[in-house]
């Protein structure tokens, strides 16, 4: 079971997510770092565990603003450079293909950013591509229906993003994860949203979930370094 820390970026800072209500996101305050600077926060997370992968939600790029490229370069410049799973609102072939060619970057194709399934059809077999199936606070899927309904289009890694649970402490959406898992075949399913503690991670693993994107429980200490060491694969 992989635990993948989340860095939500806005205006060059790490912000704390709240149920997908992005207008409410504010710079993070965490005991792991003295500031909300992304490199400082990433280093702080690595005091808990030597994480080799970080998930990056570039909220500016997702909103159609300038992407946080300099921040991504700084994160890649960390000692023992991490792999970055990056959702930067990819909606056109050029930026996606540039990200696929970038060393150490696995672009995340967010369903909310897609007008149709063209990009996914074109690049689904690329080993670095990740699909995010995005469910918003109203519980509804955001994106072309074919992305959710046609599992043959899915790449080998699929994130189930339940934004209503992000930062909520409400627990993962086990029923939705089970539904996606049943369609996924041998693909890796990644849970995102609501992970509270060690019990949730163990429950996800028992359901065949390959990894979990985690933020709040790392910063508030409900997942300790010792627990992460015992859980992390």
Coordinates of C-alpha atoms in Angstrom, one line a residue:
X1 CA 0.0 0.0 0.0
X2 CA 1.6 3.3 -1.1
X3 CA 0.9 6.5 0.8
X4 CA 1.4 9.5 -1.5
X5 CA 1.5 13.0 0.1
X6 CA -0.5 15.7 -1.6
X7 CA 0.7 19.2 -2.3
X8 CA -2.1 21.6 -3.5
X9 CA -0.5 24.6 -5.1
X10 CA -1.9 28.0 -5.4
X11 CA 0.0 31.2 -6.0
X12 CA 3.3 29.3 -5.4
X13 CA 2.2 28.1 -2.0
X14 CA 0.9 24.9 -0.5
X15 CA -2.8 25.4 0.5
X16 CA -5.0 23.3 2.7
X17 CA -7.9 21.8 0.8
X18 CA -11.4 21.9 2.1
X19 CA -14.0 19.6 0.5
X20 CA -13.1 20.8 -3.0
X21 CA -14.2 24.4 -2.3
X22 CA -11.2 25.9 -3.9
X23 CA -12.1 29.5 -3.2
X24 CA -11.7 28.7 0.5
X25 CA -8.2 27.2 0.3
X26 CA -5.6 29.1 2.3
X27 CA -1.9 28.7 2.8
X28 CA -1.2 25.7 4.9
X29 CA -0.1 25.9 8.5
X30 CA 1.6 22.7 9.5
X31 CA 4.0 21.6 12.3
X32 CA 6.1 20.0 9.6
X33 CA 7.3 23.2 8.1
X34 CA 7.9 26.9 9.1
X35 CA 6.1 28.2 6.0
X36 CA 3.8 27.1 3.2
X37 CA 6.6 27.1 0.7
X38 CA 6.3 23.9 -1.3
X39 CA 9.9 22.8 -0.9
X40 CA 9.7 23.4 2.8
X41 CA 6.5 21.4 3.1
X42 CA 7.9 18.6 1.0
X43 CA 11.0 18.4 3.2
X44 CA 8.8 18.4 6.3
X45 CA 6.8 15.5 5.0
X46 CA 10.0 13.7 4.4
X47 CA 10.8 13.9 8.1
X48 CA 7.9 11.5 8.5
X49 CA 9.0 9.1 5.8
X50 CA 11.3 9.2 2.8
X51 CA 8.4 9.6 0.3
X52 CA 9.5 9.0 -3.3
X53 CA 6.3 10.3 -4.9
X54 CA 4.3 13.4 -4.4
X55 CA 0.9 14.3 -5.9
X56 CA 0.7 17.9 -7.1
X57 CA -2.6 19.6 -7.8
X58 CA -1.7 22.8 -9.6
X59 CA -4.8 24.7 -8.8
X60 CA -3.8 27.8 -10.8
X61 CA -3.3 25.7 -14.0
X62 CA -6.5 23.8 -13.4
X63 CA -8.3 27.2 -13.2
X64 CA -6.8 28.3 -16.5
X65 CA -4.1 30.5 -15.0
X66 CA -0.3 30.3 -15.4
X67 CA 1.0 26.9 -14.2
X68 CA 3.4 26.7 -11.2
X69 CA 6.4 25.5 -13.4
X70 CA 9.1 27.0 -11.3
X71 CA 7.7 25.3 -8.2
X72 CA 7.6 22.0 -9.9
X73 CA 11.3 22.5 -11.0
X74 CA 12.2 23.3 -7.4
X75 CA 10.5 20.1 -6.1
X76 CA 12.3 18.0 -8.7
X77 CA 15.5 19.6 -7.5
X78 CA 15.1 18.2 -4.0
X79 CA 17.8 15.7 -2.9
X80 CA 16.7 12.2 -4.0
X81 CA 14.4 13.8 -6.5
X82 CA 10.8 12.6 -6.1
X83 CA 8.5 11.5 -8.8
X84 CA 5.7 14.0 -9.3
X85 CA 2.2 13.1 -10.2
X86 CA 0.9 16.4 -11.6
X87 CA -2.6 17.5 -12.3
X88 CA -2.2 20.8 -14.1
X89 CA -5.6 20.9 -15.9
X90 CA -4.3 19.2 -19.0
X91 CA -6.9 19.7 -21.7
X92 CA -4.7 20.0 -24.9
X93 CA -2.2 17.7 -26.5
X94 CA 0.8 20.0 -26.4
X95 CA 1.0 20.5 -22.6
X96 CA 0.2 16.9 -21.9
X97 CA 2.8 15.6 -24.3
X98 CA 5.4 17.9 -22.9
X99 CA 4.6 16.6 -19.4
X100 CA 4.8 13.0 -20.6
X101 CA 8.3 13.8 -22.0
X102 CA 9.5 15.5 -18.8
X103 CA 11.7 13.3 -16.6
X104 CA 10.2 12.4 -13.2
X105 CA 6.8 13.7 -14.1
X106 CA 3.6 11.6 -14.4
X107 CA 0.8 13.8 -15.7
X108 CA -2.6 13.3 -14.3
X109 CA -5.4 13.7 -16.7
X110 CA -8.3 15.1 -14.6
X111 CA -11.7 14.2 -15.9
X112 CA -13.0 17.6 -14.9
X113 CA -10.7 19.3 -17.4
X114 CA -11.7 17.1 -20.4
X115 CA -14.1 18.2 -23.1
X116 CA -14.1 14.7 -24.6
X117 CA -12.1 11.5 -24.5
X118 CA -9.6 12.4 -27.3
X119 CA -6.5 12.9 -25.1
X120 CA -7.2 9.7 -23.1
X121 CA -7.7 7.6 -26.2
X122 CA -4.5 8.9 -27.7
X123 CA -2.3 8.4 -24.7
X124 CA -3.9 5.8 -22.6
X125 CA -1.1 3.3 -23.2
X126 CA 1.6 5.6 -22.1
X127 CA 3.1 4.1 -18.9
X128 CA 3.4 7.5 -17.2
X129 CA -0.2 8.7 -17.8
X130 CA -2.6 8.6 -14.8
X131 CA -6.4 9.2 -15.1
X132 CA -8.3 11.0 -12.3
X133 CA -12.0 10.3 -12.1
X134 CA -13.3 13.4 -10.4
X135 CA -16.4 13.5 -8.2
X136 CA -17.3 16.9 -6.8
X137 CA -19.0 18.0 -3.6
X138 CA -22.5 17.2 -5.0
X139 CA -21.3 13.6 -5.5
X140 CA -21.6 13.9 -9.3
X141 CA -18.9 12.9 -11.8
X142 CA -17.3 15.8 -13.6
X143 CA -16.2 15.0 -17.2
X144 CA -17.2 13.2 -20.3
X145 CA -19.4 10.1 -19.4
X146 CA -17.2 7.8 -21.6
X147 CA -14.3 8.4 -19.2
X148 CA -16.2 6.9 -16.4
X149 CA -18.3 4.3 -18.3
X150 CA -15.6 2.8 -20.6
X151 CA -13.0 1.2 -18.5
X152 CA -11.2 0.0 -21.7
X153 CA -10.0 3.6 -22.0
X154 CA -8.3 3.7 -18.6
X155 CA -4.5 3.7 -18.2
X156 CA -2.9 1.4 -15.7
X157 CA -3.3 3.8 -12.8
X158 CA -6.7 5.4 -12.0
X159 CA -7.3 7.9 -9.2
X160 CA -10.8 8.0 -7.7
X161 CA -11.0 11.6 -6.5
X162 CA -13.8 12.3 -4.1
X163 CA -13.5 16.1 -3.6
X164 CA -16.3 16.2 -1.0
X165 CA -14.1 14.1 1.3
X166 CA -10.9 16.1 0.8
X167 CA -9.8 17.7 4.1
X168 CA -13.1 16.7 5.7
X169 CA -12.0 13.8 8.0
X170 CA -15.1 12.0 6.8
X171 CA -13.3 8.8 5.7
X172 CA -12.8 7.4 2.1
X173 CA -15.7 6.7 -0.1
X174 CA -15.5 2.9 0.1
X175 CA -18.6 2.2 -1.9
X176 CA -17.5 4.3 -4.9
X177 CA -14.0 2.8 -4.7
X178 CA -15.5 -0.6 -4.8
X179 CA -17.6 0.3 -7.9
X180 CA -14.5 1.5 -9.8
X181 CA -12.4 -1.4 -8.5
X182 CA -14.9 -3.8 -10.0
X183 CA -14.5 -2.3 -13.4
X184 CA -10.8 -1.8 -13.3
X185 CA -9.5 -5.3 -13.9
X186 CA -5.8 -5.4 -13.0
X187 CA -5.3 -1.7 -13.0
X188 CA -4.0 0.1 -9.9
X189 CA -6.7 2.1 -8.1
X190 CA -5.7 5.1 -6.1
X191 CA -8.0 6.5 -3.4
X192 CA -8.1 10.3 -2.9
X193 CA -10.1 12.1 -0.2
X194 CA -11.0 11.5 3.4
X195 CA -8.2 9.3 4.7
X196 CA -8.2 9.8 8.4
X197 CA -5.8 7.3 10.0
X198 CA -4.1 4.0 10.0
X199 CA -7.4 2.1 10.1
X200 CA -8.5 3.7 6.8
X201 CA -5.3 2.8 5.1
X202 CA -5.5 -0.8 6.2
X203 CA -9.2 -0.9 5.1
X204 CA -8.3 0.4 1.7
X205 CA -5.5 -2.1 1.3
X206 CA -7.9 -4.9 2.3
X207 CA -10.2 -3.7 -0.6
X208 CA -7.4 -4.0 -3.1
X209 CA -6.7 -0.3 -3.4
X210 CA -3.1 0.2 -4.5
X211 CA -2.3 3.6 -3.1
X212 CA -3.9 6.6 -1.2
X213 CA -3.4 10.3 -1.7
X214 CA -3.1 11.8 1.8
X215 CA -2.6 15.3 3.2
X216 CA -4.5 16.3 6.4
X217 CA -3.7 13.1 8.4
X218 CA 0.0 13.6 7.8
X219 CA -0.1 17.3 8.9
X220 CA -2.3 16.7 12.0
X221 CA -0.4 13.7 13.2
X222 CA -3.1 11.1 13.0
X223 CA -0.7 9.1 10.7
X224 CA 2.5 8.9 12.6
X225 CA 6.0 8.1 11.2
X226 CA 5.9 4.7 12.8
X227 CA 2.5 3.8 11.3
X228 CA 3.6 5.1 7.9
X229 CA 6.7 2.9 8.0
X230 CA 4.5 -0.2 8.8
X231 CA 1.9 0.6 6.2
X232 CA 3.9 2.0 3.3
X233 CA 4.8 -0.4 0.4

